[in-house]
XYZ file of C-alpha atoms in Angstrom:
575
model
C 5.037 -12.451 -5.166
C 4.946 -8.956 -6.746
C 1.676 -7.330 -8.810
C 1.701 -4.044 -10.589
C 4.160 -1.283 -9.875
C 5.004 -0.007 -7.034
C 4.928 3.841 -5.866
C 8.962 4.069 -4.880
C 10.346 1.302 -7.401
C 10.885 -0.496 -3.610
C 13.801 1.504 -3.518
C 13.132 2.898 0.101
C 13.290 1.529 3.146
C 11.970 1.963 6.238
C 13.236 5.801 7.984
C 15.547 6.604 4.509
C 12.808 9.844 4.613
C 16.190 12.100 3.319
C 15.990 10.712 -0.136
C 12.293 10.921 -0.660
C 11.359 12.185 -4.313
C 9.676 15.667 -4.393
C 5.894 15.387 -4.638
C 6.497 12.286 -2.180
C 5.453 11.749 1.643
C 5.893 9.720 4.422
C 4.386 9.466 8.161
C 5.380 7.200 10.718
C 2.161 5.066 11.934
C 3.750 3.613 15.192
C 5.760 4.346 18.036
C 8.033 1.595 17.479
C 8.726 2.853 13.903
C 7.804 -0.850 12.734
C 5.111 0.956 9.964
C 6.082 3.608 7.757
C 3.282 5.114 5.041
C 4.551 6.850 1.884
C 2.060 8.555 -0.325
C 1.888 10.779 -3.523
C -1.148 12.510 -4.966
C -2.827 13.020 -8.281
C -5.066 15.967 -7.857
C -6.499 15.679 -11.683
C -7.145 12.232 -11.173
C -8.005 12.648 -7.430
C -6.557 9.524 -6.809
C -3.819 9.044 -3.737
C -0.866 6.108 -4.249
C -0.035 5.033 -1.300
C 3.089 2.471 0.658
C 3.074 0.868 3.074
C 6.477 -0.224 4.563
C 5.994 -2.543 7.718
C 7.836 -5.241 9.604
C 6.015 -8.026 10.364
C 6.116 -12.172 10.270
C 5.554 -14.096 7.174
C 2.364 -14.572 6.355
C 0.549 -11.909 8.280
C -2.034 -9.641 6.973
C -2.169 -5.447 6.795
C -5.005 -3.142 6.642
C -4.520 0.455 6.220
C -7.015 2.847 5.671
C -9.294 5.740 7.686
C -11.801 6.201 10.300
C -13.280 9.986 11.594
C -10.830 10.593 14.340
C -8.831 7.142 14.473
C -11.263 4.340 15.699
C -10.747 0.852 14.066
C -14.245 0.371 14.603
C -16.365 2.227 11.472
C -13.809 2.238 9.530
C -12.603 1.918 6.107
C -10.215 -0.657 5.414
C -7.800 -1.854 2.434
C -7.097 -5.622 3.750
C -3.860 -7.524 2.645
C -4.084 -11.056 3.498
C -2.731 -14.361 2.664
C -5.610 -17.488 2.518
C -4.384 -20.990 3.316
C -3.723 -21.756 -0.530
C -0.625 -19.206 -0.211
C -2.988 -16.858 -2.556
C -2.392 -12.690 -1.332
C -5.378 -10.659 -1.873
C -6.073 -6.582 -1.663
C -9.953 -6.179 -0.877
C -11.400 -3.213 -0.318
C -13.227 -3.574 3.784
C -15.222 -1.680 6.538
C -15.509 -2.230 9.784
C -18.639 -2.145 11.778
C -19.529 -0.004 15.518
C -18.917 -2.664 17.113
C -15.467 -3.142 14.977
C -16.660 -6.518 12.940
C -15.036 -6.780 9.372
C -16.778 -6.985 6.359
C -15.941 -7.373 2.796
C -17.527 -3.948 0.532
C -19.361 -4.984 -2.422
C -17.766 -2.208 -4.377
C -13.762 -2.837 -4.308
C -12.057 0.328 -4.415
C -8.559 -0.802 -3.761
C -6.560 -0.485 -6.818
C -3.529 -0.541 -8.488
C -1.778 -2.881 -5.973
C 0.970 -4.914 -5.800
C 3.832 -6.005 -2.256
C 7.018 -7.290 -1.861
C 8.894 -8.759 0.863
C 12.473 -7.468 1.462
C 13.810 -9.155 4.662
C 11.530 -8.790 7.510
C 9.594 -5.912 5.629
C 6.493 -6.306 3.472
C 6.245 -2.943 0.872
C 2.556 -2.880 -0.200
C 1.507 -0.371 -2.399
C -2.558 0.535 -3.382
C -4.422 3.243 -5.039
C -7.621 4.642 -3.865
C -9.817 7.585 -4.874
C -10.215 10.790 -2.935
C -14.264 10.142 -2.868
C -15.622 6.568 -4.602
C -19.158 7.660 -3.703
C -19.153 4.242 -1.665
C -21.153 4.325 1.391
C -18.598 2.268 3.407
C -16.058 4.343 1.745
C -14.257 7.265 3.636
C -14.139 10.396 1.998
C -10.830 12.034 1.942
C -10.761 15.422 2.565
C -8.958 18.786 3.029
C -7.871 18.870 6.770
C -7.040 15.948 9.009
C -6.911 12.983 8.135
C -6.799 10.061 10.781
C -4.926 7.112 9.232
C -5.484 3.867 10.395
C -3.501 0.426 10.453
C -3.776 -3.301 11.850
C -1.749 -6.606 11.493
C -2.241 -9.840 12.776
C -1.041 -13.291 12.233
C -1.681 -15.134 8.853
C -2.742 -17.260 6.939
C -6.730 -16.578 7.301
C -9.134 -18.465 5.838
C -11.888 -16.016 5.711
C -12.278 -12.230 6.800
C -16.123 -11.877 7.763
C -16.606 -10.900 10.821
C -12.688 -11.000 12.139
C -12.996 -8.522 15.135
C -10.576 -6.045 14.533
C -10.626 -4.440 18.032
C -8.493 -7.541 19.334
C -6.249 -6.929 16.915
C -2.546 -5.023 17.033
C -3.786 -1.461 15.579
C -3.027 2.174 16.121
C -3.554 5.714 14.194
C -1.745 8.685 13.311
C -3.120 11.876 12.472
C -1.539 14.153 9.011
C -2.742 16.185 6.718
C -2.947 13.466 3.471
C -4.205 16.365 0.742
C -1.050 18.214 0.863
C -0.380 21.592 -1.096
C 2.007 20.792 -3.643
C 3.208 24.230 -4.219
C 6.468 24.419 -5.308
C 9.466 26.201 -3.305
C 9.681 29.468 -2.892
C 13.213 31.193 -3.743
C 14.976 32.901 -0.812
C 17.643 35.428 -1.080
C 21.190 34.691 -0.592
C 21.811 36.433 2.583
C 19.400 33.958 4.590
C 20.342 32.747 7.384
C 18.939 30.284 9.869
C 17.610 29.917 13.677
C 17.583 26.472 14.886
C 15.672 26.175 18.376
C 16.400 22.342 19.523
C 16.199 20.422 22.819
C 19.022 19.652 24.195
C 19.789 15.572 24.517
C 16.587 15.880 26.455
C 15.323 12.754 28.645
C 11.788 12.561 27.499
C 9.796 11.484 30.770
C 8.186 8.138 30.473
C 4.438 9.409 30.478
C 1.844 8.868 27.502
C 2.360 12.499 26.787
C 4.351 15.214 27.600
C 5.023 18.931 26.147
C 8.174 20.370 27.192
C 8.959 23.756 26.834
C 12.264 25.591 26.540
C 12.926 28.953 26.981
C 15.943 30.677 24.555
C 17.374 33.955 23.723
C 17.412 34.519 20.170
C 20.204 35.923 17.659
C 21.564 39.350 18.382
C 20.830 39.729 15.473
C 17.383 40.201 15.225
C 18.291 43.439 17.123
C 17.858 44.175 13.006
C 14.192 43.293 11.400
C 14.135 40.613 9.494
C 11.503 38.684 7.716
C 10.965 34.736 8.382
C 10.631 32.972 5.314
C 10.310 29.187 5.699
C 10.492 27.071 9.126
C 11.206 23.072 9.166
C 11.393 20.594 11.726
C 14.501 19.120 13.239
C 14.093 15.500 14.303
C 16.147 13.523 16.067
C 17.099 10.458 13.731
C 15.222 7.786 14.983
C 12.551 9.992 16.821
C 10.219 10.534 14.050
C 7.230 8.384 15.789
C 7.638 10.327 19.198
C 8.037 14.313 17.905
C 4.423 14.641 17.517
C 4.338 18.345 17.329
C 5.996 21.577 18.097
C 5.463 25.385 18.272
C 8.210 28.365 18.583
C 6.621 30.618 20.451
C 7.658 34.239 20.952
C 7.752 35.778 24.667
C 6.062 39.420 24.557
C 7.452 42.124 26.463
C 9.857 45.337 26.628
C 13.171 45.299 24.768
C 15.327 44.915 27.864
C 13.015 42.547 30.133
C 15.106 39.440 30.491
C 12.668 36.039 30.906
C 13.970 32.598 32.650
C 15.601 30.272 30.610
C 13.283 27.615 31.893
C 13.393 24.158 30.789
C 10.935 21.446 31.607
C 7.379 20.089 31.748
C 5.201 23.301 30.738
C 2.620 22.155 32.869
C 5.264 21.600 35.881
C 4.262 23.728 38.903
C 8.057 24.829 38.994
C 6.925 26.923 35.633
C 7.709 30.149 35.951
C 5.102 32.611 35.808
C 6.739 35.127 33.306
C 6.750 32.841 30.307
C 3.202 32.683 30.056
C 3.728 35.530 27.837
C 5.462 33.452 25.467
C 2.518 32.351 23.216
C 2.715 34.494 20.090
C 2.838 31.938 17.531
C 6.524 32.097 15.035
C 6.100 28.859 13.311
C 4.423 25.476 14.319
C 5.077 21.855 12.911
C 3.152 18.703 13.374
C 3.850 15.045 12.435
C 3.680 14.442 8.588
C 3.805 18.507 7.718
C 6.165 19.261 5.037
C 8.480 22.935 5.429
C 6.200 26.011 5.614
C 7.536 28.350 2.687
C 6.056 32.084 3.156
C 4.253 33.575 -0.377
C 7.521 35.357 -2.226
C 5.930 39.025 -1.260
C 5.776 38.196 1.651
C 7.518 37.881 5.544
C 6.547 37.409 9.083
C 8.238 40.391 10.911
C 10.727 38.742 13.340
C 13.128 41.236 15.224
C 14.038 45.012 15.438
C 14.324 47.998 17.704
C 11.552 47.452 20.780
C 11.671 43.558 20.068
C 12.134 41.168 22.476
C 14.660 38.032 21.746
C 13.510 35.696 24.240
C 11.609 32.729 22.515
C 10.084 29.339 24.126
C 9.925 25.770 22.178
C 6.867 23.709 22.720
C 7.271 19.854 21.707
C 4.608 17.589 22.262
C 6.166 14.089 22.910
C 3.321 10.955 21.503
C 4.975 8.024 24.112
C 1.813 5.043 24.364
C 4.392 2.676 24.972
C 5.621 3.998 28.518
C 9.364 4.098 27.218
C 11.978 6.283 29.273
C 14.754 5.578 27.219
C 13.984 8.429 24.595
C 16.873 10.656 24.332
C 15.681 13.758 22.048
C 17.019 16.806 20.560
C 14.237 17.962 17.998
C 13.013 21.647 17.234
C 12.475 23.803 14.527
C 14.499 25.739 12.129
C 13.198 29.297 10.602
C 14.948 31.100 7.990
C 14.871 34.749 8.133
C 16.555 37.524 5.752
C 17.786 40.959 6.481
C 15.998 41.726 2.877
C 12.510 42.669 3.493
C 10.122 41.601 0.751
C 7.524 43.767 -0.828
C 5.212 43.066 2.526
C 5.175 42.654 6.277
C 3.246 39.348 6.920
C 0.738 40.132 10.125
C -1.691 37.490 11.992
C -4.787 38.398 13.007
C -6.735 36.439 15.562
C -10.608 34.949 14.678
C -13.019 33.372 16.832
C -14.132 33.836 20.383
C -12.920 35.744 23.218
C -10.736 33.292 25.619
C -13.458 34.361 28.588
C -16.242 32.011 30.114
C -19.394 33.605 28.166
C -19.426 30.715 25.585
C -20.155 27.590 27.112
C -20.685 24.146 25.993
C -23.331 21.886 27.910
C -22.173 18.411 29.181
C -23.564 15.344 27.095
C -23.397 16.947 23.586
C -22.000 15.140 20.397
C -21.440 18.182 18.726
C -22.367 21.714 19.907
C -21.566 24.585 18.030
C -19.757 27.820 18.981
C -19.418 30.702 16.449
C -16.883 33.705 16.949
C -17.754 36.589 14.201
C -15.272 39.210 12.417
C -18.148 41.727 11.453
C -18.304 43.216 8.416
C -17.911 46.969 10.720
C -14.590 46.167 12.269
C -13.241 45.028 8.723
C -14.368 47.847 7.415
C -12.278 50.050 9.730
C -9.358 48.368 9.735
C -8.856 46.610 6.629
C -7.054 49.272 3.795
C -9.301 49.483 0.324
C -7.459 47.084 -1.679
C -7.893 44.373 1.175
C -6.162 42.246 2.233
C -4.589 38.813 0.885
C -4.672 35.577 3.558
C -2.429 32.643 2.700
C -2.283 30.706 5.910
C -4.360 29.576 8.537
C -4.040 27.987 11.850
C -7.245 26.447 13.909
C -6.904 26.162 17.569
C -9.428 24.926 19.905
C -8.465 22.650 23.122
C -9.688 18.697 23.947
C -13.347 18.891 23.201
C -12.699 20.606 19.486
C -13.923 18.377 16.678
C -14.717 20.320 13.654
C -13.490 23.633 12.723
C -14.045 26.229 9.941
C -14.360 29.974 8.546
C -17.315 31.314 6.446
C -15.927 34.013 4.394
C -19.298 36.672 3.990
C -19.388 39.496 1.603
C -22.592 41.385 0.975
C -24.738 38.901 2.739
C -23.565 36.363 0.198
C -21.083 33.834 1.170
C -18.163 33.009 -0.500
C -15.889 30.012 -0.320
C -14.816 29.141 3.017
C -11.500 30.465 4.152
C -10.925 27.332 5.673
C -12.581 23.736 6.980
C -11.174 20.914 9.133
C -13.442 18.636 9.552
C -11.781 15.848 11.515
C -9.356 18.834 13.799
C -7.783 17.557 16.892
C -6.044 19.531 19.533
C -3.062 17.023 18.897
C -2.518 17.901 15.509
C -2.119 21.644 14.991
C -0.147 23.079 12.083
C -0.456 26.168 10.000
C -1.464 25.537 6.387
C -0.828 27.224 3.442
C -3.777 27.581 2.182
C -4.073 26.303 -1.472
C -6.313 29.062 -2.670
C -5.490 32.344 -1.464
C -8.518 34.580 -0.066
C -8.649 37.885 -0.807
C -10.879 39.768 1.771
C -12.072 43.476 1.835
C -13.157 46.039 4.071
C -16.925 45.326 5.074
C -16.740 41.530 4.615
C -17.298 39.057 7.649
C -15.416 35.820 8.832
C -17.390 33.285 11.334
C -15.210 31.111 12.443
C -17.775 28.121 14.423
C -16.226 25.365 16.456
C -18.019 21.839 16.813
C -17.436 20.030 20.112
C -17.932 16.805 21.573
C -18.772 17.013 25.365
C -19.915 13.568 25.621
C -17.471 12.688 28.188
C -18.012 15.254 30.478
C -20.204 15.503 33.679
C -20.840 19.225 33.789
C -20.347 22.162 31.734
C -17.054 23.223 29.642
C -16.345 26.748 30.115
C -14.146 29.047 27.560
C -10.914 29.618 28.989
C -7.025 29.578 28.331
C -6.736 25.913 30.937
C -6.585 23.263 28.860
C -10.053 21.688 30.191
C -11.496 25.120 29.145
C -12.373 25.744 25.348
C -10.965 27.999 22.785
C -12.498 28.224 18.996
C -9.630 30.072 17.256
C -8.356 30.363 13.542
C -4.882 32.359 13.110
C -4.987 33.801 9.735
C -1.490 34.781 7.947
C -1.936 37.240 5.384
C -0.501 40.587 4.034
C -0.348 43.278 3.852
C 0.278 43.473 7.788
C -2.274 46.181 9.223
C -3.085 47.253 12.873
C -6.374 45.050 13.055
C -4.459 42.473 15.455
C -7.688 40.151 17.108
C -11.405 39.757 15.238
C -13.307 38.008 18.154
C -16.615 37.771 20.092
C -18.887 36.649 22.706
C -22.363 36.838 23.393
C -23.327 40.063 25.216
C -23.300 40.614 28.140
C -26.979 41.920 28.923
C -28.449 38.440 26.944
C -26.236 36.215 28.737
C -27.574 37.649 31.919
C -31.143 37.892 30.487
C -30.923 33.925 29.877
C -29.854 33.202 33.906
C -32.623 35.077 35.274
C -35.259 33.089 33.113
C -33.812 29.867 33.371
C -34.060 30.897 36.937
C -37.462 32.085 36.947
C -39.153 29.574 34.215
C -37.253 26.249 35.132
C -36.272 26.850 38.775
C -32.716 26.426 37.975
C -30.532 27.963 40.830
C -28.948 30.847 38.855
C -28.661 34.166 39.925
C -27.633 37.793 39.369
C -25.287 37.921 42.753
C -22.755 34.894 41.011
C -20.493 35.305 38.601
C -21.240 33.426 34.696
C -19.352 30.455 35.441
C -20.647 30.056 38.627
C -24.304 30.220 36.743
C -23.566 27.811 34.453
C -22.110 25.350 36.747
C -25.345 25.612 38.577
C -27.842 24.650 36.059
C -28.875 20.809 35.599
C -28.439 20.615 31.621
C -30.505 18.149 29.574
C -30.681 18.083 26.125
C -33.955 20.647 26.001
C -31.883 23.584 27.743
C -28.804 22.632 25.524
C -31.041 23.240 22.889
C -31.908 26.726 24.141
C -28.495 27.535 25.217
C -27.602 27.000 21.153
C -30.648 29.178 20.532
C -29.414 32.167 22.237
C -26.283 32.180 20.866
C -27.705 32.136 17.508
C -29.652 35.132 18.147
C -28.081 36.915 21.097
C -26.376 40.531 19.800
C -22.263 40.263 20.459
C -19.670 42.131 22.291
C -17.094 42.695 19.494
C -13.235 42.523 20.435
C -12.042 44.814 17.021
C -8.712 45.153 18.609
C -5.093 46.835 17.626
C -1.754 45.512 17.896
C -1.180 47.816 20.520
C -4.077 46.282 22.483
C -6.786 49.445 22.073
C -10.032 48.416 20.290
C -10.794 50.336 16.957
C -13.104 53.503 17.982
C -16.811 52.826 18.450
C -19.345 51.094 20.783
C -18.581 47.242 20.411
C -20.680 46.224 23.199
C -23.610 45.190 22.098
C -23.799 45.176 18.515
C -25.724 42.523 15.944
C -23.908 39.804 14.034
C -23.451 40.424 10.063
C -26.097 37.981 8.596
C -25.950 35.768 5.775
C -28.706 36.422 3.449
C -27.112 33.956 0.613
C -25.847 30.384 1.747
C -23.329 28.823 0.152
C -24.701 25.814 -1.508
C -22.634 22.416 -0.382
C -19.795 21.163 -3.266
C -20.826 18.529 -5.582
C -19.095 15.503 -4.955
C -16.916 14.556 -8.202
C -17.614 10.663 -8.466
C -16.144 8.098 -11.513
């Protein structure tokens, strides 16, 4: 039976992703490749059409829809199901903690219609960014953690079905996509494809592999990238979950291993740990990163290095070890320089163990500042204008965004993700470009969950550490390189000696800050105070230069740029 009209016409099928429509896109939901979603958007009407391609028996029913980070449990659900009549229905669900179904009073499904072609159900819905439902998810800029379930029809009700026994999964993408159109690129562009080479993916959960390469001689000349793209292997769309071209920092004529394997294998060599200045990064769903037409990331040139190292994070739940990949990336660069050098600069908090999150905690939050002093030292007159943005923090990491401060007042955020995982990092063009001048601020604060965990996370570059990064892409490039701080030293050590002296905790001055921390038995009370001081505390600045040197000045112990004027939380737009 068919209702309505569908998103595609039905014309696809399952992996044709080549001969998608522009404005159109598509994420694999599986690691079989058995459910395929397609989507479009309608920012004026806020409204995303979505398809759902998936193979399945007659007669079973399909829910797709969201949860915060990819439970089927408190979720919201659009439910496709046959009763025992032979009657289909679309109804508009949630699931409870526990992960019981229930039918929402207010339908919000819309516009829907399926079709069987073969062993392949196409079923197509509507559904508005934010219904102002309750038991409705809210779809927002950022991640977005799609979820999906099937199961064996006909049904003759739907309360109550427990949807945790169920066949379901998630996939992470960004679903509010920035439909800017393509950029034109010169004629004498060329491109740099960085691939894996008919690699045997190991038959673990998860992997990253890295591979080391020399780049192009010639990028002995400066170029500009432009745009970078993913190459999948056909067929490997569910595994490639993300990768990252990375370039290896050093002298001109330093030659680095061509090392290819596990990058956490012990047989790692320990030169390529230099190889983590960001080129381009992909992840599952993201469309080609086009560069603003004034603008190119520097790539190349007398003094530049041409080793580079591929990072691709394999997704494998189901165990398999007969994955045979060659995936990478592909960047387009041009000999032409545009009007402007494209520079990164990096936000946040220092990579060092001074910021700490205490075991137990739902969400804790961290907050690296950019002080309006260091931007106004580094940052030339007419400012500077940011168009991307990449947030980075490691397993713990659950919400991330920049405040953009100007005068005490803020001003719309820079950026907000408020679902982020570790697994899913991209960079994003942003779809309002910031302009920000000398004396504003940026506070970039982290949220982490520590629930998990039986003692305290420490910041760190290990992946059991923390980070709270953003990497902002702007131009014009200047010399300000990394905008970063900590708490200062003298509070931090201020804090051990009276948690020492007050609580009986067994800190003291003769061990080192992690050692400190370790030692202290947190509860929620000194988790509390912990939060406190870092609220409060003065900061030791990092206002550093590309070449490493901080700006002149005392950064040591200076106070953080305060916001006198909130920014008062968006309306919701409801029908």
């Amino acid at each position: 039976m068919f209702i309505g009209t569908l998103l595609l016409c039905l014309l696809l099928s399952s992996g044709q992703s080549k001969t998608l429509p522009p404005g159109t896109f598509f994420l694999p939901l599986d690691a079989r490749g058995a459910h395929t979603l397609y989507w479009r958007l309608d920012y004026d009407d806020r409204t995303v059409s979505m398809e759902l391609h998936s193979q399945v028996p007659t007669g079973s029913w399909l829910a797709l829809g969201f949860s915060d980070y990819g439970d089927i449990a408190s979720a919201d659900l659009c439910f496709f199901w046959t009763d025992w009549r032979g009657h289909t229905h679309l109804e508009d669900t949630w699931t409870t903690e526990d992960g019981k179904l229930y039918r929402d009073a207010q339908q919000d499904c819309h516009n829907w219609g399926w079709q069987r072609e073969g062993d392949v159900i196409k079923l197509v819905f509507s559904k508005k960014f934010d219904t102002c439902d309750d038991y409705d998810y809210v779809i927002e800029e950022g991640t977005t953690h799609v979820v999906w379930a099937t199961g064996p029809g006909p049904l003759f009700q739907l309360k109550r079905l427990d949807m945790t026994l169920t066949d379901h999964g998630f996939q992470r993408t960004q679903l509010l996509k920035n439909l800017a159109s393509v950029v034109q690129m010169a004629s004498d562009v060329w491109s740099l494809t960085v691939t894996e080479d008919n690699n045997q993916v190991p038959g673990g959960d998860t992997t990253y592999w890295c591979k080391v390469v020399r780049l192009d001689e010639r990028l002995s000349r400066k170029h500009h990238i432009v745009k970078f793209e993913p190459v999948i292997t056909q067929g490997n769309e569910p595994l490639v979950h993300h990768m990252e071209l990375f370039h290896c920092e050093g002298p001109a004529d330093k030659e680095f291993p061509l090392y290819r394997g596990p990058c956490d294998s012990e047989d790692r060599p320990e030169d390529i740990k230099v190889c983590k200045k960001v080129l381009a990064a992909w992840a599952m769903g993201a469309t080609p990163f086009y560069f603003p037409q004034e603008a190119g990331l520097p790539v190349g040139g007398e003094g530049y290095n041409l080793y580079a190292m591929l990072e691709v994070h394999y997704n494998n739940p189901e165990l398999r070890e007969d994955w045979i990949d060659s995936s990478g990336l592909r960047v387009y660069v041009s000999p032409t320089l545009r009007q402007h050098d494209a520079g990164v600069i990096e936000l946040g908090l220092e990579y060092i163990d001074k910021m700490a999150i205490p075991p137990g905690q739902p969400h804790f939050p961290l907050s690296g500042y950019c002080i309006s002093e260091c931007t106004g030292v580094s940052i030339p007159p007419e400012g500077i204008t940011v168009f991307g943005s990449q947030l980075h923090t490691h397993l713990t990491g659950i919400r991330v965004m920049t405040r953009h401060i100007r005068d005490g007042r803020e001003l719309p955020e820079l950026n907000r993700d408020n679902h982020y995982s570790t697994h899913f990092q991209e960079i994003r063009l942003l779809k309002r470009a910031v302009k920000v001048l000398p004396g504003d601020a940026l506070i970039t604060t982290c949220l982490y969950n520590t629930t998990g965990r039986p003692n305290i996370t420490l910041g760190g570059f290990a992946i059991t550490d923390e980070m709270c990064v953003n990497y902002i892409y702007y131009y014009p490039k200047t010399s300000l390189e990394v905008c970063k701080s900590a708490i200062s030293d003298q509070s931090l050590q201020t804090y051990f000696r009276q948690v020492h002296e007050w609580e009986r905790q067994p800190t003291s001055p003769h061990m080192g800050i992690s050692d400190n921390y370790r030692a202290i038995d947190w509860n929620p009370v000194r988790a509390s105070v912990l939060h406190e001081l870092y609220l409060q505390s003065p900061i030791y600045m990092q206002c550093n230069q590309s070449s490493g040197e901080r700006f002149p000045g005392d950064w040591t112990s200076v106070p953080v740029t305060p916001v006198l004027y909130p920014l008062p939380p968006s309306p919701r737009i409801c029908d």
